[in-house]
PDB file of C-alpha atoms in Angstrom:
ATOM      1  CA  MET A   1     127.580  49.548  54.791  1.00 51.00           C
ATOM      2  CA  ASN A   2     128.064  52.927  53.136  1.00 53.00           C
ATOM      3  CA  GLY A   3     125.885  56.028  53.223  1.00 59.00           C
ATOM      4  CA  THR A   4     122.876  54.701  55.123  1.00 72.00           C
ATOM      5  CA  THR A   5     122.148  55.779  58.673  1.00 68.00           C
ATOM      6  CA  LEU A   6     119.920  53.265  60.379  1.00 86.00           C
ATOM      7  CA  ALA A   7     120.049  54.747  63.864  1.00 88.00           C
ATOM      8  CA  THR A   8     121.672  57.329  66.077  1.00 86.00           C
ATOM      9  CA  LEU A   9     123.734  56.136  69.012  1.00 87.00           C
ATOM     10  CA  VAL A  10     123.376  58.446  72.023  1.00 86.00           C
ATOM     11  CA  LEU A  11     125.772  58.293  74.962  1.00 84.00           C
ATOM     12  CA  VAL A  12     124.133  59.611  78.118  1.00 81.00           C
ATOM     13  CA  ASP A  13     124.397  58.993  81.835  1.00 77.00           C
ATOM     14  CA  SER A  14     121.855  57.951  84.433  1.00 74.00           C
ATOM     15  CA  GLU A  15     120.229  61.369  84.842  1.00 75.00           C
ATOM     16  CA  PHE A  16     118.678  60.907  81.395  1.00 75.00           C
ATOM     17  CA  ILE A  17     117.790  57.231  81.689  1.00 74.00           C
ATOM     18  CA  ILE A  18     116.171  57.390  85.141  1.00 74.00           C
ATOM     19  CA  GLY A  19     113.546  59.733  83.738  1.00 64.00           C
ATOM     20  CA  LEU A  20     112.686  57.136  81.119  1.00 66.00           C
ATOM     21  CA  TYR A  21     112.792  53.936  83.147  1.00 67.00           C
ATOM     22  CA  GLY A  22     112.488  55.170  86.726  1.00 66.00           C
ATOM     23  CA  ASN A  23     114.247  53.868  89.790  1.00 61.00           C
ATOM     24  CA  ALA A  24     114.995  50.161  89.302  1.00 54.00           C
ATOM     25  CA  THR A  25     114.473  49.475  93.015  1.00 58.00           C
ATOM     26  CA  GLU A  26     110.866  50.654  92.909  1.00 56.00           C
ATOM     27  CA  PRO A  27     108.162  48.451  91.397  1.00 51.00           C
ATOM     28  CA  VAL A  28     106.685  49.795  88.197  1.00 53.00           C
ATOM     29  CA  GLY A  29     103.084  48.926  87.571  1.00 55.00           C
ATOM     30  CA  PRO A  30     100.764  49.838  84.756  1.00 56.00           C
ATOM     31  CA  GLN A  31      98.829  53.051  85.179  1.00 62.00           C
ATOM     32  CA  ASN A  32      95.468  53.666  83.598  1.00 63.00           C
ATOM     33  CA  VAL A  33      94.816  56.992  81.904  1.00 67.00           C
ATOM     34  CA  SER A  34      91.111  57.735  82.035  1.00 73.00           C
ATOM     35  CA  GLY A  35      89.216  56.540  78.979  1.00 80.00           C
ATOM     36  CA  LEU A  36      92.092  54.514  77.506  1.00 81.00           C
ATOM     37  CA  SER A  37      92.875  50.815  77.590  1.00 85.00           C
ATOM     38  CA  LEU A  38      95.811  49.654  79.706  1.00 81.00           C
ATOM     39  CA  THR A  39      97.916  49.159  76.551  1.00 83.00           C
ATOM     40  CA  GLU A  40      97.055  52.636  75.246  1.00 85.00           C
ATOM     41  CA  SER A  41      97.817  54.152  78.661  1.00 81.00           C
ATOM     42  CA  ALA A  42     101.215  52.430  78.798  1.00 78.00           C
ATOM     43  CA  TRP A  43     102.028  53.656  75.279  1.00 82.00           C
ATOM     44  CA  LEU A  44     101.012  57.223  76.160  1.00 83.00           C
ATOM     45  CA  ILE A  45     103.093  57.237  79.345  1.00 78.00           C
ATOM     46  CA  GLU A  46     106.135  55.747  77.573  1.00 79.00           C
ATOM     47  CA  THR A  47     105.811  58.289  74.747  1.00 84.00           C
ATOM     48  CA  GLU A  48     105.787  61.173  77.231  1.00 82.00           C
ATOM     49  CA  ARG A  49     108.836  59.767  79.058  1.00 79.00           C
ATOM     50  CA  CYS A  50     110.712  59.519  75.748  1.00 81.00           C
ATOM     51  CA  ARG A  51     109.697  63.050  74.777  1.00 85.00           C
ATOM     52  CA  ARG A  52     111.062  64.421  78.060  1.00 83.00           C
ATOM     53  CA  MET A  53     114.314  62.465  77.823  1.00 82.00           C
ATOM     54  CA  PHE A  54     114.985  63.578  74.246  1.00 85.00           C
ATOM     55  CA  ALA A  55     114.098  67.180  75.097  1.00 88.00           C
ATOM     56  CA  MET A  56     116.933  67.069  77.672  1.00 87.00           C
ATOM     57  CA  ILE A  57     119.311  65.523  75.137  1.00 88.00           C
ATOM     58  CA  ASP A  58     118.305  67.986  72.414  1.00 89.00           C
ATOM     59  CA  ALA A  59     119.034  70.893  74.766  1.00 90.00           C
ATOM     60  CA  ILE A  60     122.726  69.958  75.168  1.00 89.00           C
ATOM     61  CA  ALA A  61     123.840  67.613  72.361  1.00 90.00           C
ATOM     62  CA  TRP A  62     125.992  68.823  69.478  1.00 87.00           C
ATOM     63  CA  HIS A  63     125.209  67.675  65.947  1.00 85.00           C
ATOM     64  CA  ARG A  64     126.854  69.044  62.807  1.00 82.00           C
ATOM     65  CA  THR A  65     123.532  69.681  61.013  1.00 83.00           C
ATOM     66  CA  CYS A  66     120.748  69.638  63.598  1.00 84.00           C
ATOM     67  CA  ALA A  67     122.413  71.313  66.583  1.00 87.00           C
ATOM     68  CA  PRO A  68     125.687  73.056  65.653  1.00 89.00           C
ATOM     69  CA  ASN A  69     125.537  75.139  68.854  1.00 91.00           C
ATOM     70  CA  GLY A  70     125.130  72.123  71.152  1.00 91.00           C
ATOM     71  CA  GLN A  71     127.600  71.747  74.010  1.00 90.00           C
ATOM     72  CA  LEU A  72     128.283  67.998  74.244  1.00 86.00           C
ATOM     73  CA  ASP A  73     129.357  65.460  71.642  1.00 85.00           C
ATOM     74  CA  LEU A  74     126.887  62.648  72.454  1.00 87.00           C
ATOM     75  CA  LEU A  75     125.591  61.458  69.059  1.00 88.00           C
ATOM     76  CA  ARG A  76     126.876  59.067  66.387  1.00 86.00           C
ATOM     77  CA  ALA A  77     125.064  58.008  63.207  1.00 85.00           C
ATOM     78  CA  VAL A  78     125.384  54.235  62.913  1.00 87.00           C
ATOM     79  CA  PRO A  79     126.459  52.142  61.261  1.00 88.00           C
ATOM     80  CA  CYS A  80     129.555  54.082  60.285  1.00 87.00           C
ATOM     81  CA  PRO A  81     130.904  53.674  56.733  1.00 86.00           C
ATOM     82  CA  THR A  82     132.860  50.434  56.392  1.00 86.00           C
ATOM     83  CA  SER A  83     136.565  50.928  57.232  1.00 87.00           C
ATOM     84  CA  HIS A  84     136.090  54.672  57.821  1.00 88.00           C
ATOM     85  CA  LEU A  85     135.462  57.009  60.720  1.00 88.00           C
ATOM     86  CA  CYS A  86     131.904  57.904  61.649  1.00 86.00           C
ATOM     87  CA  ALA A  87     130.718  61.121  60.002  1.00 82.00           C
ATOM     88  CA  GLU A  88     130.737  63.040  63.299  1.00 84.00           C
ATOM     89  CA  GLU A  89     134.457  62.404  63.833  1.00 85.00           C
ATOM     90  CA  ASP A  90     136.137  65.464  62.345  1.00 79.00           C
ATOM     91  CA  ASN A  91     139.615  64.896  63.818  1.00 85.00           C
ATOM     92  CA  ALA A  92     141.148  61.456  63.252  1.00 88.00           C
ATOM     93  CA  ASP A  93     143.878  62.222  65.812  1.00 90.00           C
ATOM     94  CA  ARG A  94     141.269  62.113  68.589  1.00 86.00           C
ATOM     95  CA  VAL A  95     140.005  58.643  67.630  1.00 89.00           C
ATOM     96  CA  ILE A  96     141.592  55.566  69.194  1.00 89.00           C
ATOM     97  CA  GLY A  97     143.483  53.578  66.540  1.00 88.00           C
ATOM     98  CA  ARG A  98     141.509  50.991  64.559  1.00 87.00           C
ATOM     99  CA  SER A  99     138.240  52.479  65.882  1.00 89.00           C
ATOM    100  CA  GLN A 100     135.490  54.308  64.042  1.00 87.00           C
ATOM    101  CA  PHE A 101     134.657  56.723  66.844  1.00 84.00           C
ATOM    102  CA  THR A 102     135.743  57.664  70.353  1.00 82.00           C
ATOM    103  CA  TYR A 103     133.739  59.299  73.113  1.00 76.00           C
ATOM    104  CA  THR A 104     135.923  61.503  75.303  1.00 75.00           C
ATOM    105  CA  VAL A 105     135.258  61.573  79.051  1.00 69.00           C
ATOM    106  CA  GLN A 106     135.009  65.256  79.903  1.00 68.00           C
ATOM    107  CA  ASP A 107     133.930  65.016  83.544  1.00 68.00           C
ATOM    108  CA  LEU A 108     135.667  62.302  85.558  1.00 68.00           C
ATOM    109  CA  ARG A 109     133.109  62.607  88.364  1.00 71.00           C
ATOM    110  CA  GLN A 110     130.204  62.020  85.977  1.00 64.00           C
ATOM    111  CA  PRO A 111     131.533  60.457  82.764  1.00 55.00           C
ATOM    112  CA  ARG A 112     129.555  60.795  79.550  1.00 52.00           C
TER     113      ARG A 112
END
């Protein structure tokens, strides 16, 4: 596939995901927002969770076009061009051989 981005792959750790899905050891039940059906309430709650998670990601992630001042290299446009590096990889020497991209672990205590 060449030239078409279908999705963006985001590499994040648990601090981002817990806000979206909650603690897996606690039961999650549907909540009703006044005046809405259970399905509408669930959609509204999920939408707000996503908004919060992506606000955190947007605050720190680097992207060549959208966030050139971002601090962390967390995003990859996928699929990458066939037999080439992903667009975000600007230094082929930092990519593991025969791979299209490499995420570098910057914090060994909390890898990203």
